[in-house]
mmCIF file of C-alpha atoms (C1' of nucleotides) in Angstrom:
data_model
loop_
_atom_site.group_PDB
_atom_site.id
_atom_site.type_symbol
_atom_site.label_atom_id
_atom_site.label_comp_id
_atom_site.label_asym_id
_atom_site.label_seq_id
_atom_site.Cartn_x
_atom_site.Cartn_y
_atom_site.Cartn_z
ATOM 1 C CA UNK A 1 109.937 91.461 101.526
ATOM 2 C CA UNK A 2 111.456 88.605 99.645
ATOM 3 C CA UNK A 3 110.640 87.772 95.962
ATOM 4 C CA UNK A 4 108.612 84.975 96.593
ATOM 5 C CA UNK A 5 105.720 88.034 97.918
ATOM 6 C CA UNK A 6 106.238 89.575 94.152
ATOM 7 C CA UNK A 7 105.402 86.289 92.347
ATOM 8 C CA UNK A 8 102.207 85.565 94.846
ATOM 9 C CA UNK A 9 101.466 88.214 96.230
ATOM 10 C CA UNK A 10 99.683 91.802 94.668
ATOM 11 C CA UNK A 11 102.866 94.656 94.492
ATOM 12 C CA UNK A 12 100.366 96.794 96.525
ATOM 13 C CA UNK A 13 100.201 94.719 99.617
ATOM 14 C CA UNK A 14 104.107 94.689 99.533
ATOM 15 C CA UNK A 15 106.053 96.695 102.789
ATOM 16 C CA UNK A 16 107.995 98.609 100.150
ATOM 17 C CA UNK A 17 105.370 100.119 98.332
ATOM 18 C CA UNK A 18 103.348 100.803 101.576
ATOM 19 C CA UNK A 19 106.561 102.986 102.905
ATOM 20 C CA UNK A 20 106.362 104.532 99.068
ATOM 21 C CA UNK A 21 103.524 105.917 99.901
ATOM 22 C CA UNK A 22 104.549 107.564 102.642
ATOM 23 C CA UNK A 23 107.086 109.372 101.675
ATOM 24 C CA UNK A 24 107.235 109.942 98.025
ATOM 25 C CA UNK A 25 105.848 113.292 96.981
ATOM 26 C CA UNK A 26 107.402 116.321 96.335
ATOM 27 C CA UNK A 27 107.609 117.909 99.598
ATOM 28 C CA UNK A 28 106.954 114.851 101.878
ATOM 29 C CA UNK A 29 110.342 114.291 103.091
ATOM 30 C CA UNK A 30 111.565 117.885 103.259
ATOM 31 C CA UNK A 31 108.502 118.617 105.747
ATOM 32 C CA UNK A 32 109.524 115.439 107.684
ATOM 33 C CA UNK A 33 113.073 116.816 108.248
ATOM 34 C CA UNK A 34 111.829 120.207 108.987
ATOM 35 C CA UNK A 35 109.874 118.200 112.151
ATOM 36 C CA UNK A 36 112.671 115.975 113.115
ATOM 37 C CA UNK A 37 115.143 119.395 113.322
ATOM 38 C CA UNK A 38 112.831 121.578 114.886
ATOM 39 C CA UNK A 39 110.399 119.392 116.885
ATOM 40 C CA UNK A 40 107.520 121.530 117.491
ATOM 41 C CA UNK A 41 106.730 123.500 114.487
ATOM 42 C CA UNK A 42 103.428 125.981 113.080
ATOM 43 C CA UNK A 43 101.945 125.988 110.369
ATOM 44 C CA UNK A 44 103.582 129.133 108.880
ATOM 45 C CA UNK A 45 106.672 128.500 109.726
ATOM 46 C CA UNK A 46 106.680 124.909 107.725
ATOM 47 C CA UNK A 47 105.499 127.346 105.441
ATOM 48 C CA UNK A 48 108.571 129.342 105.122
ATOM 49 C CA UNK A 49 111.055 127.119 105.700
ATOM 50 C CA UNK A 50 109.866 125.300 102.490
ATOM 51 C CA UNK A 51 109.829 128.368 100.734
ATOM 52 C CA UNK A 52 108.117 127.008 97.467
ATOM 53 C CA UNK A 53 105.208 125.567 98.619
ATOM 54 C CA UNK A 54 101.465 126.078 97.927
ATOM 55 C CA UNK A 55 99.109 126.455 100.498
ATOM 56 C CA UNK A 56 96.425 123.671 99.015
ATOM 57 C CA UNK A 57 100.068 121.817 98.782
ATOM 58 C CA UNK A 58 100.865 122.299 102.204
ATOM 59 C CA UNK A 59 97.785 121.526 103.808
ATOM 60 C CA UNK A 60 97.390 118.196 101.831
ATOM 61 C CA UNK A 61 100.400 117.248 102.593
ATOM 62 C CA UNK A 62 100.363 117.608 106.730
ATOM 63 C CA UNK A 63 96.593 115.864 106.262
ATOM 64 C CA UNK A 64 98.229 112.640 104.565
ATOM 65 C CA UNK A 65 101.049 112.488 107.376
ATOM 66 C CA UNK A 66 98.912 113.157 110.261
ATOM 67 C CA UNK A 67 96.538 110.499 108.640
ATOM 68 C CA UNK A 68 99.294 107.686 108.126
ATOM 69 C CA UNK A 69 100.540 108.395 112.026
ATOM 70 C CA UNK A 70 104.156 109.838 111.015
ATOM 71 C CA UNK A 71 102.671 113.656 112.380
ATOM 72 C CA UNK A 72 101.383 115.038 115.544
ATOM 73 C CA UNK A 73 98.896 117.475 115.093
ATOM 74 C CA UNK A 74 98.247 119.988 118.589
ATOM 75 C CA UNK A 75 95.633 122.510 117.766
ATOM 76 C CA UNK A 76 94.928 125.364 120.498
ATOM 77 C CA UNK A 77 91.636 126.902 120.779
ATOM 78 C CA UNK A 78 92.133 130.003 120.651
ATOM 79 C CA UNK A 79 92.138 133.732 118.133
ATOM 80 C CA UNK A 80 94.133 133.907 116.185
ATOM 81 C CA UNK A 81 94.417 130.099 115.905
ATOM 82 C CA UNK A 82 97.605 128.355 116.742
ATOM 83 C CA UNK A 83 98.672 124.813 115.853
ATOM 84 C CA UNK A 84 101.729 123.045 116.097
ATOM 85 C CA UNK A 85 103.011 119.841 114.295
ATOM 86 C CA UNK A 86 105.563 117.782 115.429
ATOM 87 C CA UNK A 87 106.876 114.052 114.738
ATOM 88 C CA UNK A 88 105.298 110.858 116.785
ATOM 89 C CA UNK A 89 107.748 107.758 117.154
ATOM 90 C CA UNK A 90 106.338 106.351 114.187
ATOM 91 C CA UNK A 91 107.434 109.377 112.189
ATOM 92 C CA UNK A 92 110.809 109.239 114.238
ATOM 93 C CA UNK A 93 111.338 105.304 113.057
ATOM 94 C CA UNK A 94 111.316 106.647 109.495
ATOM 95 C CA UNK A 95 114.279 108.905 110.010
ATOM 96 C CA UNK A 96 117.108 106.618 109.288
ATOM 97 C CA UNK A 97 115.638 105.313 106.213
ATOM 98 C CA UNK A 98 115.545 108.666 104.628
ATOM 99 C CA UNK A 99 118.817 109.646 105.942
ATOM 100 C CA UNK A 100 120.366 106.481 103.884
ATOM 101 C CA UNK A 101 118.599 107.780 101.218
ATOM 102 C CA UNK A 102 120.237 110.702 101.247
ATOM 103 C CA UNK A 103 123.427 109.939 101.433
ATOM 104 C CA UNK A 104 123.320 107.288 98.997
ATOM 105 C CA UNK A 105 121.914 109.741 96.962
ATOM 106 C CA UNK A 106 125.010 112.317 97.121
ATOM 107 C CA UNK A 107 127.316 109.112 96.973
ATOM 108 C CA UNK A 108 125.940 107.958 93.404
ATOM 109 C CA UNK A 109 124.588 111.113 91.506
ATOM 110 C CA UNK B 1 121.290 115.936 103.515
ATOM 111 C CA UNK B 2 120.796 117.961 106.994
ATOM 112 C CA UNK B 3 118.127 120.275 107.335
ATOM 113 C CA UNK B 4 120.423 123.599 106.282
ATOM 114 C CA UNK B 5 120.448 122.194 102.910
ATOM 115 C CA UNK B 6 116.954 122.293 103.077
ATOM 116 C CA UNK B 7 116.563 126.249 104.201
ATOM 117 C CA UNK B 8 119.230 126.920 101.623
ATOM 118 C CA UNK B 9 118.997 125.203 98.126
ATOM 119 C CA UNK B 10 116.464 124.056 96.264
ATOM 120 C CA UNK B 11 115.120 120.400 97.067
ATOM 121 C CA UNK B 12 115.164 119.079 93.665
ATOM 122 C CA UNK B 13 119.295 119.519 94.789
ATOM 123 C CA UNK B 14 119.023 116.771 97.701
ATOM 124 C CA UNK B 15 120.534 113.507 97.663
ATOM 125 C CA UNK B 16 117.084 112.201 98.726
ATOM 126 C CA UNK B 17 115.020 113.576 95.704
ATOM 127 C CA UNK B 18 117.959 112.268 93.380
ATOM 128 C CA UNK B 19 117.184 108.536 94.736
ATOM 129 C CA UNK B 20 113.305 109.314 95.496
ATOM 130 C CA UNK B 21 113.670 109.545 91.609
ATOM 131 C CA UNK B 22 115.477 106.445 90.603
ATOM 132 C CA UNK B 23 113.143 103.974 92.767
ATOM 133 C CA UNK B 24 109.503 105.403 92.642
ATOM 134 C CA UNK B 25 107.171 104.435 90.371
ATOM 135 C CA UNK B 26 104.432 101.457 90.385
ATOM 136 C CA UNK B 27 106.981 98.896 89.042
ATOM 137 C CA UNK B 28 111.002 100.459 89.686
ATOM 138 C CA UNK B 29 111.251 98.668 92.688
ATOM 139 C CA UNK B 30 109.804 95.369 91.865
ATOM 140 C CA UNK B 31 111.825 95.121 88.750
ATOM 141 C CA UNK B 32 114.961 95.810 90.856
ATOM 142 C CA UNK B 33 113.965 92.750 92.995
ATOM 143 C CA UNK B 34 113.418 90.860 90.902
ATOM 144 C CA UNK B 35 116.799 91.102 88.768
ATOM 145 C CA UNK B 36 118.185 90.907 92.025
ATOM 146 C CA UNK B 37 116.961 87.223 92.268
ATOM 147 C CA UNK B 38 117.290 85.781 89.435
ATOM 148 C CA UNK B 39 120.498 87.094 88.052
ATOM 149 C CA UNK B 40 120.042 87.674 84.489
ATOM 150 C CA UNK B 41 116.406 87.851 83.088
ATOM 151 C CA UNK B 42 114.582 88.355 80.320
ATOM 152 C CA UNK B 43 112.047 90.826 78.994
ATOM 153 C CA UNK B 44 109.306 88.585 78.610
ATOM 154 C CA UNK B 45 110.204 86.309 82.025
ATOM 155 C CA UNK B 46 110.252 90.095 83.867
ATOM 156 C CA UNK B 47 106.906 90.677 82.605
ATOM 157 C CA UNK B 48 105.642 87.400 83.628
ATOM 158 C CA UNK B 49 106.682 88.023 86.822
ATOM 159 C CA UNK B 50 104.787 91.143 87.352
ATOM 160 C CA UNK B 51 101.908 90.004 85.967
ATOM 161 C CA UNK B 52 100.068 93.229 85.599
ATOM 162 C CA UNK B 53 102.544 95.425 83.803
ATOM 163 C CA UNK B 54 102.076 96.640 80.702
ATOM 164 C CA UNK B 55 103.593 96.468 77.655
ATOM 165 C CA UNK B 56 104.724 100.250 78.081
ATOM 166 C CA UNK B 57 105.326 100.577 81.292
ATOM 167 C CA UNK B 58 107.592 97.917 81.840
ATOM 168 C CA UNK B 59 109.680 98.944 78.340
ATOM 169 C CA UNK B 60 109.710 102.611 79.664
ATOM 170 C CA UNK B 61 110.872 101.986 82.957
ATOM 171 C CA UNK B 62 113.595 99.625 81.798
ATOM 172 C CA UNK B 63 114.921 102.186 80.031
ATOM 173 C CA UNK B 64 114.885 104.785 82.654
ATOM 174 C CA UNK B 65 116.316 102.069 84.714
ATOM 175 C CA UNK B 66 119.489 101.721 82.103
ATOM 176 C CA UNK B 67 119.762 105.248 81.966
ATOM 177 C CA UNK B 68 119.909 106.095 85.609
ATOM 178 C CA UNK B 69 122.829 103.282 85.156
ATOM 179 C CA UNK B 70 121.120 100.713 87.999
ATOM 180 C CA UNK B 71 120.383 97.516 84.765
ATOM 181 C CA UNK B 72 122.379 96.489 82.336
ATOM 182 C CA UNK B 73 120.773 95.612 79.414
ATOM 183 C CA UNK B 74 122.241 92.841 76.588
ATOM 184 C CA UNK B 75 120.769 92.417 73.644
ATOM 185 C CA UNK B 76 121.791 88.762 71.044
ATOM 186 C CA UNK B 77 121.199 90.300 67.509
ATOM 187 C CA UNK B 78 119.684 86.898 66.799
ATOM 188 C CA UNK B 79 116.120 85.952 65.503
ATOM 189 C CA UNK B 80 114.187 85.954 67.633
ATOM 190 C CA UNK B 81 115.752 88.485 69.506
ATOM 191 C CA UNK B 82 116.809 88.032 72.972
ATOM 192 C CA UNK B 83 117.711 90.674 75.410
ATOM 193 C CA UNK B 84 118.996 89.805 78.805
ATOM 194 C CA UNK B 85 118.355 92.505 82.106
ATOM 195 C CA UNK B 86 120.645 92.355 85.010
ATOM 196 C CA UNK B 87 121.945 94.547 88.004
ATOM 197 C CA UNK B 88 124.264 96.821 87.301
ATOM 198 C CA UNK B 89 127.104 97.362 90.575
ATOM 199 C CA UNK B 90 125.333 100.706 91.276
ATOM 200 C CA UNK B 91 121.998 98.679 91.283
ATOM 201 C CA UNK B 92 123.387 96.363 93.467
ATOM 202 C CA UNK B 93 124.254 99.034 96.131
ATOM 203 C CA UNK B 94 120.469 100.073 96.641
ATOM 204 C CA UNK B 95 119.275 96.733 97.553
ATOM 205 C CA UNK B 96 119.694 97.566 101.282
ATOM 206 C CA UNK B 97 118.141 100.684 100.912
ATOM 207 C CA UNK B 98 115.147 98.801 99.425
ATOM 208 C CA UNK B 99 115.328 95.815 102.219
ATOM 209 C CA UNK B 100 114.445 98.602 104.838
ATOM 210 C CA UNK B 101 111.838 99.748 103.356
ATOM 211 C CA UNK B 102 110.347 97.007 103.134
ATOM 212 C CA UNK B 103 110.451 95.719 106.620
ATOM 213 C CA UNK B 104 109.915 98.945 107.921
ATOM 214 C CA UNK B 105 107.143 98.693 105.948
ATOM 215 C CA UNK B 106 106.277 95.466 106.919
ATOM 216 C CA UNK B 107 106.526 96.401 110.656
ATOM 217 C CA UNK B 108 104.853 99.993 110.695
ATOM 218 C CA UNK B 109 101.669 99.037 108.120
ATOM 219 C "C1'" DC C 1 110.414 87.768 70.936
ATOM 220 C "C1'" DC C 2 110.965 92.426 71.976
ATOM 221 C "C1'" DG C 3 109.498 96.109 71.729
ATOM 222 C "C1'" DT C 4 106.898 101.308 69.744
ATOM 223 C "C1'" DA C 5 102.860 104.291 68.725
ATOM 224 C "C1'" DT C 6 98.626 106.130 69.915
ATOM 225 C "C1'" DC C 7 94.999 107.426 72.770
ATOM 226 C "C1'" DC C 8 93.045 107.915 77.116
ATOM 227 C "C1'" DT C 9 92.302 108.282 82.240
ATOM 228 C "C1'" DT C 10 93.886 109.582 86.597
ATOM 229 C "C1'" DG C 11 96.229 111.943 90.176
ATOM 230 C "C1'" DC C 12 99.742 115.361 91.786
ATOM 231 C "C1'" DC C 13 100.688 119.896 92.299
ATOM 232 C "C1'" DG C 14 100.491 125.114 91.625
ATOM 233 C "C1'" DA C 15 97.935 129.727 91.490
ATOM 234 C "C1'" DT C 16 94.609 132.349 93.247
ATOM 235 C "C1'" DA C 17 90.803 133.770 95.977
ATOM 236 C "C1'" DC C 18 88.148 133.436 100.083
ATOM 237 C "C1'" DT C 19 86.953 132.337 105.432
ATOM 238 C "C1'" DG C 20 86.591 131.726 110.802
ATOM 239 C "C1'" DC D 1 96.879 132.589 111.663
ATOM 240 C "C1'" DA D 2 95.589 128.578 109.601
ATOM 241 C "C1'" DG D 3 93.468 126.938 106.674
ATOM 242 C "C1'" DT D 4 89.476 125.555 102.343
ATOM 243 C "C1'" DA D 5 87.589 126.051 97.455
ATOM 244 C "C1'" DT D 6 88.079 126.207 92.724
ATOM 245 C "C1'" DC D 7 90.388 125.842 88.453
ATOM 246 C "C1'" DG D 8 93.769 124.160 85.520
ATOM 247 C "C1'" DG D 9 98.366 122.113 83.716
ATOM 248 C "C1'" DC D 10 101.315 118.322 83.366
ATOM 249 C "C1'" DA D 11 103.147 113.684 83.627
ATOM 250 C "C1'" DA D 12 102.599 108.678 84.956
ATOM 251 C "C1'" DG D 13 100.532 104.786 83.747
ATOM 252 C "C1'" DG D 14 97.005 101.519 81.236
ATOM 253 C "C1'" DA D 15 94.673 99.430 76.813
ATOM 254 C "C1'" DT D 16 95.222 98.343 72.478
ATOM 255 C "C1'" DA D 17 97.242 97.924 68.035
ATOM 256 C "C1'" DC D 18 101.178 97.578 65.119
ATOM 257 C "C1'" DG D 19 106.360 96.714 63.686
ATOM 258 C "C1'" DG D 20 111.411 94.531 63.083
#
DNA sequence: CCGTATCCTTGCCGATACTG
DNA sequence: CAGTATCGGCAAGGATACGG
């Protein structure tokens, strides 16, 4: 995006607002890492790794990312249930943005 | 950030949650793009340029801009008052956080 | 011209309880 | 085990009016 798409064009059809959406939210990002560390990953153990989270929170979440591509979603059919998430490419492409993030964010707070 | 930071402290501790904070928000970014082409700006020309924004949003998040030290703001005790935005050196350094989100976004949407 | 004050709507997120 | 349903709190953001 250049500035010439903020003067003419709407903010919401901009790329940076679009890849906002993706990954702002409270726990967005840590689940995101949790995938890219330990590739195939259930439900529970998302769960526990982010310690704080809510169920309804949780569940939400993994939706909105399986929804927007970034998460894999394997369920197996069988009792007790059993479903494991793990990161597509798309979700892999997004990993060196948020890495930059981070560090710039421990360089300059 | 690597993942043990994540199993360990809190997440509201991450580099990445620190920057989440500084650039989301409807407007952050936009404003930050927009300083970052023309230079130094005014209140009224930034609001112009947005188009939408409102009266209180844009004043807040200037503010929270200034304090998060990414715009410097100068004010001419003259009437009518002028006050002049710009990018700050610490600004400056997240452009090319902000340039790959937006192609990403660009790309992936 | 450059804001603040007030009121309101909306959406995120947590707590808790329940289900196949 | 892997969720959904319901309720409720809190904060971001918009509309409008007013002030230095």
């Amino acid at each position: 995006m250049n500035f010439s798409s903020i003067e003419e064009a709407d903010l919401e059809q901009s790329g940076f607002s679009y890849t906002l959406s993706l990954i702002s939210g409270k726990y967005k990002m840590a689940i995101l890492y949790c995938l890219m560390e330990y590739k195939v990953v259930r439900y529970n153990e998302i769960k526990r790794y982010l310690k704080t989270i809510s169920h309804k929170t949780l569940s939400t979440v993994l939706k909105q990312l399986e929804a927007d591509g970034l998460v894999h979603r394997e369920e197996y059919p069988q009792i007790p249930p059993k479903v494991e998430y793990s990161l597509t490419e798309r979700g892999k492409s997004l990993i060196p943005i948020l890495d930059s993030m981070c560090l710039w964010g421990e360089k300059n707070r």
